[in-house]
Amino acid sequence: MPPDINTAADTGEPSSKFAIQKKRTRLFGLTLDETIRVFFGGNALVAVIVLALITFFLFREGSQFFGQNRDSLRTYRLAGLEYVDIIRQQEEDHTALTRYLFDIRLKAVVQLTEQGIDAAEINRRLAAFDAFSERYSDTIVPIRGLVFELTEVATDIKTRYNENEDYKVARKNFLAAGMKAEADEITIKDLDFAKEIVAITGTVSAYEQINNEYADALKASVTVLPTLPVASLQPRLERFRELTREYLATFPGRLATLKAWDNNAPVKWTEAFTQFIFGTRWLTASFWQDWYGIIPLFVGSLMISCIALFIAVPLGVGAAIYVNQIASPMEQRLIKPAIEFISAIPSVVLGFFGIAVLGQALRALSQWEALSWVPGFPYSERLNALTAGCLLALIAVPTIFTLAEDAINNVPRAFKEASFALGASRMQTIVRIIVPASLSGIVSAVLLGLGRVMGETMVVLLCAGNRIAIPDFTAGFTAFLQPVHTMTGIIAQEMGEVVRGGIHYRALFVVGLVLFFIALLLNFLAQKIVRKYRISIG
Amino acid sequence: MTTVSTNTFASRPSTGRSLEKSTFWIFRIATYVILLAGFAVFGDIVFKGSATVFGAFKTTSSFPYFTNTFLTEAPESLYVFEHKGEKREMGDTEYRAFREKETAAALAAGKPAPVFEAASYVYSAGGIWPCIVGTVLLVVGSMTIALLLGVSSAIFLSEYARDGTFVRFVRLAILNLAGVPSIVFGLFGFGMFVIYFDWNVSLLAGWFTLAFMVLPVVITASEEALKAVPKGFREGSLALGATKWQTIQSNVLPYALPGILTSSILGIARVAGETAPIMFTAAYVVRDKMPWDVEKISDFFFQGVMALPYHIYVVSSKIPQNEYTSRVQYGTAFVFLGIVALIAASSIILRNKLRGRYKW
Amino acid sequence: MDTPSATPASRTFNVPATATSAEGAQTLIEIDNFDFYYGAKQALFDINIRIADKRVTAFIGPSGCGKSTLLRCLNRMNDLIDGTSVKRGSVKIRSIDINGRDVDSIELRKRVGMVFQKSNPFPKSIYENIIYGLRIQGVKSKSRLDEVVEKSLRGAALWDEVKDRLHESGLGLSGGQQQRLCIARTIAVEPEVILMDEPCSALDPIATAKVEELIHELKKQYTIIIVTHSMQQAARCSDQTAFFYMGKLIEFGETRDIFMNPKNPQTEAYVSGRFG
């Protein structure tokens, strides 16, 4: 502002000598310094923008999933696949029962072999049981036939519907591109589901008849139970009869469901959500119906994290206490960088180590006689939740160690000195003063360690076994020795193979979104706990 | 006996004492179990991997006369076959040449062409040169971006910002960004750079994805380094009539720079070590051309590259484990671990050195 | 100059007879009805003071009385602290309101230099330290820079001690030398006013004596305002003294008057060592 100098000079004061007025060049009304400030501020904003963009792009790619999933479920219902699956469930339940029988036989064979009886003799003794077993298995044949036929029909309807939908899209694309002639060549035959579905629902009376016969046969087959050569297994057979009766009791309900089933019943929005959040099946690229249920993946992630934390928390916290309170300065100087060094081992290298060494080593360990008392030992799957969990523990340990050590270090010296001055031993001081005072810090360290483990990809992708199924928890500890798949692993594994924009692609983004929010939640909790702790100390 | 016990300060054996001792031992064991586990991983890979790397030294006829085929060649398929009662192993190019030569020789001699029954193992011959190049390119590019953005943000936060909603927001974002899983960064990079910006699988997409991933590390480290510069330097400079920017560039940044760089090296180790973010954004399973074989400059940025971590993933998950494949698996892991360990170690050493030197 | 007496019991002041009288000196800085806040907390209350040109003015008072705050207001160093604000009143230097909208704080600080409590030479060579202010103003001429370095170091009575090691680090000097280096650095940019914020509080008595001697020399050319905890120091080197208490200016006048016959009982209590 040039006039200012003049006015100042006008007052007659010797102020022209004391020139402190602004005379800087301006760019869009900002001085150079302000411009720089804005530039740096803009850079700081990048962190916010990136976080917003992550949220935005995950939502952008994932948001249409629920709509597509709803469409998929609607087709599933309209084309009668759902109807067929109701009957199929009955078949599968039957298969489960026959598996129970098979299990009894296996146990009998094992026990008889232990008694020193040879195979031929065992087979002879089990002949009655085998005959019973076969009779039982055969009862399902008519139902199975029906399911087979209906599957064909339903698949046909679905395929025709999907083809038609594809034509519609193609036609629209042609029209959009202004290629009318090509568009007209495509004939669209809209499917009349109400007419088509008759081929499926029309079989209900046939089903009823077959089902009655099946029920009778089943009932008849279990009226007389064979006597087993191993008396101790007889109660299991009794239990089997019990189960069969329970199974039979579900028949009327199933029939009612089938009769009431309507292929036009609307698919609610909530169903698309619940199918994802509570769905127990993650089944993709199937000829029948794709399912996107996150539960098996979530359970897998959670299980591996539990194993990892189970190992890493005692080790990490123990080491933190040791290094901070007990170790000699020399040890401290060596151990801290060493553990930091471990944190630098890339996860993919750890994963490779799991495949190449640890998997086999753990399996060999499980086959060691002296450890056969451990539930689940010996096991045969080299890559499973335990292998992945052990390696993830090594990833979580440095995080937990560093943060826990920090927390312990932040306990004011005065607390420790006061405790010593009162005659407490080192042990008492640690247990009664140091650990309680740093507890919230340690807890938040564990939470951040959990976040680290949950988000880890390469180790689980390489070492968890990648079987998409909820482990069988009825077997107790053995569940932790089964191969699982994880949320991170599924994204890494399937992202490269999916069609962009397809439902599967979008489902993976939604899984990413779930991971993102789990990470934010864990972070939030950890911060909250730390903040609380600061107030209590201050 | 009574005369001895008059010393009331003498230490007395008690159950409490021995309990204390045993508990300390438990803690000690926990610590050493961690170190042992780390050492086991490290030792196994160094032991088995060094055999591959050091076994690959060859003499050559032209200049440098000495080369390491594992470090300087591209991956090839390995062919294992029996020839004239001898078991032979050859890389793809060598095998083809050998086969043609043998066939020609047999035809010339009027014998029927020899039949080769070779078992092939992908990626198991040759070396990992393109992967090393790719990794270096990815690290250099992403760290440049991350340092530019991160140091600028840190300068803002430590020098310019005043506590307020904006700064609280930024800090919250940084804190949360640090906890986001790397695979989510990968998804984000895929969704934004690869698809939305249509950069395809490219160096550029990988750079930005990785840069955003390490951003929190760089910002936090840089801010700490800037905060460690005494306030007097700033006040002294400002009191002499320097502008804020003059103060920062001539009297703050130079003294914070060593600290910024050391801590950022840890960020580099992280960038070099991550696989998940580059899986769908920058990494190719295999690529024949080297990154500099491009027609125009812009193509350089829009090409995918091979990278060490991704190569390890590929060779350890997509090919079976046996004596032929494990060589390349361990060799790659060894080289990769060596690079990352070198970076991490230099950061730790440098930091310990600087900690003593920069006291004002 | 007598050696300063350290025992509070014998508080007799040697007010230099050479002190120039206030009459006849021009007013340089006028502070009128000045209120200053740190956030919601008021730090200065209704300050009115006239500071004369080419004189040494001392601000004294107990800790937290606002004397340093007022000093830092004179070259707007307080701008750097979050949440500070001037709510009322004005500070005028040569009749220009330094808090005015058109005033550039950077230009202001070139005219009003400052020396800090803790000596803060930059970790550069002595030479670089001195020319820092000129460098940032864009002076490049080597001969001019050399000339300024010598002039400033002579002005700060440091030339003879360091002339052989101009290119060694400023951090290698002793505490007193460091502080004089900071003064030399300040006069190198030729300000009109030099603000000194307890410049001797971290120095031993001999280094203190040297700095005080320097202040005497400097007032021929510069207006000096010095905040001090030591009343002996205020008495020895200032021409005028302002006594602050709880953010208020209690008494301001010729140093002789403040120490010999203070008008305000609080001032008397403070200078006679009964509190503070």
XYZ file of N, CA and C in Angstrom, chain B residues 161-163 232-233 235-244 246-247 250-251 255 360, chain C residues 72 77 79-80 82 106 109-110 113-114 116 120-124 132 136 185-186 189:
126
model
N 1.341 -24.418 11.575
C -0.016 -24.674 12.051
C -0.218 -24.166 13.463
N -1.404 -23.686 13.704
C -1.796 -23.349 15.064
C -2.923 -24.282 15.427
N -2.961 -24.645 16.702
C -3.983 -25.613 17.110
C -5.358 -25.146 16.703
N 15.180 -21.521 19.832
C 16.065 -20.358 19.729
C 16.519 -20.081 18.318
N 16.717 -21.135 17.519
C 17.151 -20.941 16.140
C 16.107 -20.158 15.367
N 13.631 -18.218 16.683
C 13.439 -16.868 17.230
C 14.592 -15.969 16.826
N 15.800 -16.510 16.922
C 16.970 -15.715 16.579
C 16.896 -15.244 15.148
N 16.490 -16.142 14.278
C 16.419 -15.796 12.868
C 15.318 -14.780 12.613
N 14.159 -15.003 13.232
C 13.036 -14.083 13.010
C 13.368 -12.703 13.548
N 14.073 -12.673 14.682
C 14.411 -11.386 15.297
C 15.362 -10.599 14.416
N 16.041 -11.287 13.505
C 16.928 -10.578 12.586
C 16.190 -10.130 11.335
N 14.892 -10.314 11.325
C 14.113 -9.834 10.194
C 13.971 -10.832 9.075
N 14.228 -12.090 9.377
C 14.019 -13.107 8.345
C 12.540 -13.423 8.266
N 12.073 -13.767 7.075
C 10.686 -14.199 6.972
C 10.619 -15.641 7.469
N 9.407 -16.087 7.657
C 9.210 -17.438 8.165
C 9.876 -18.463 7.252
N 12.293 -18.006 5.080
C 13.748 -17.898 5.140
C 14.271 -18.610 6.381
N 13.574 -18.404 7.494
C 13.972 -19.064 8.724
C 13.964 -20.574 8.559
N 16.692 -21.851 5.922
C 18.116 -21.719 6.200
C 18.461 -22.061 7.636
N 17.483 -22.112 8.511
C 17.855 -22.303 9.903
C 17.110 -23.427 10.612
N 19.070 -28.454 9.815
C 19.392 -29.165 11.044
C 18.449 -30.336 11.287
N 22.152 -29.438 21.023
C 22.411 -28.004 20.954
C 22.512 -27.406 22.333
N 8.521 -8.381 24.111
C 8.286 -9.142 22.882
C 7.187 -8.516 22.033
N 7.278 -10.381 18.403
C 7.657 -11.790 18.501
C 6.500 -12.619 19.055
N 3.668 -12.673 18.003
C 2.855 -13.194 16.897
C 3.044 -14.693 16.739
N 4.227 -15.176 17.169
C 4.557 -16.577 16.930
C 3.877 -17.507 17.919
N 0.657 -19.012 19.816
C -0.771 -19.208 19.528
C -1.649 -18.394 20.460
N 8.010 -8.473 9.495
C 9.387 -8.799 9.095
C 10.228 -7.527 9.003
N 10.971 -6.201 12.411
C 12.024 -6.884 13.165
C 13.413 -6.543 12.643
N 13.479 -6.100 11.397
C 14.782 -5.643 10.908
C 15.171 -4.352 11.628
N 15.736 -5.097 16.732
C 16.406 -6.381 16.945
C 16.205 -6.899 18.347
N 16.587 -8.171 18.523
C 16.351 -8.747 19.849
C 17.475 -9.696 20.233
N 18.319 -12.705 23.104
C 17.497 -13.557 23.967
C 18.205 -13.941 25.254
N 21.650 -17.852 21.600
C 21.253 -18.823 20.584
C 21.987 -18.625 19.274
N 23.330 -18.721 19.317
C 24.024 -18.664 18.034
C 23.588 -19.847 17.177
N 23.513 -19.640 15.864
C 23.152 -20.740 14.973
C 24.341 -21.673 14.862
N 24.101 -22.936 14.612
C 25.231 -23.860 14.489
C 25.973 -23.678 13.175
N 26.387 -22.449 12.933
C 27.158 -22.108 11.741
C 28.437 -21.440 12.229
N 24.099 -13.524 8.694
C 22.812 -14.172 8.458
C 21.744 -13.151 8.059
N 19.864 -12.912 4.265
C 18.441 -13.083 3.961
C 17.867 -11.823 3.329
N 25.431 -10.066 15.934
C 24.560 -10.513 14.858
C 23.397 -9.530 14.706
N 22.901 -9.057 15.867
C 21.765 -8.140 15.840
C 22.168 -6.783 15.264
N 22.505 -5.987 11.270
C 21.416 -5.544 10.396
C 21.027 -4.099 10.667
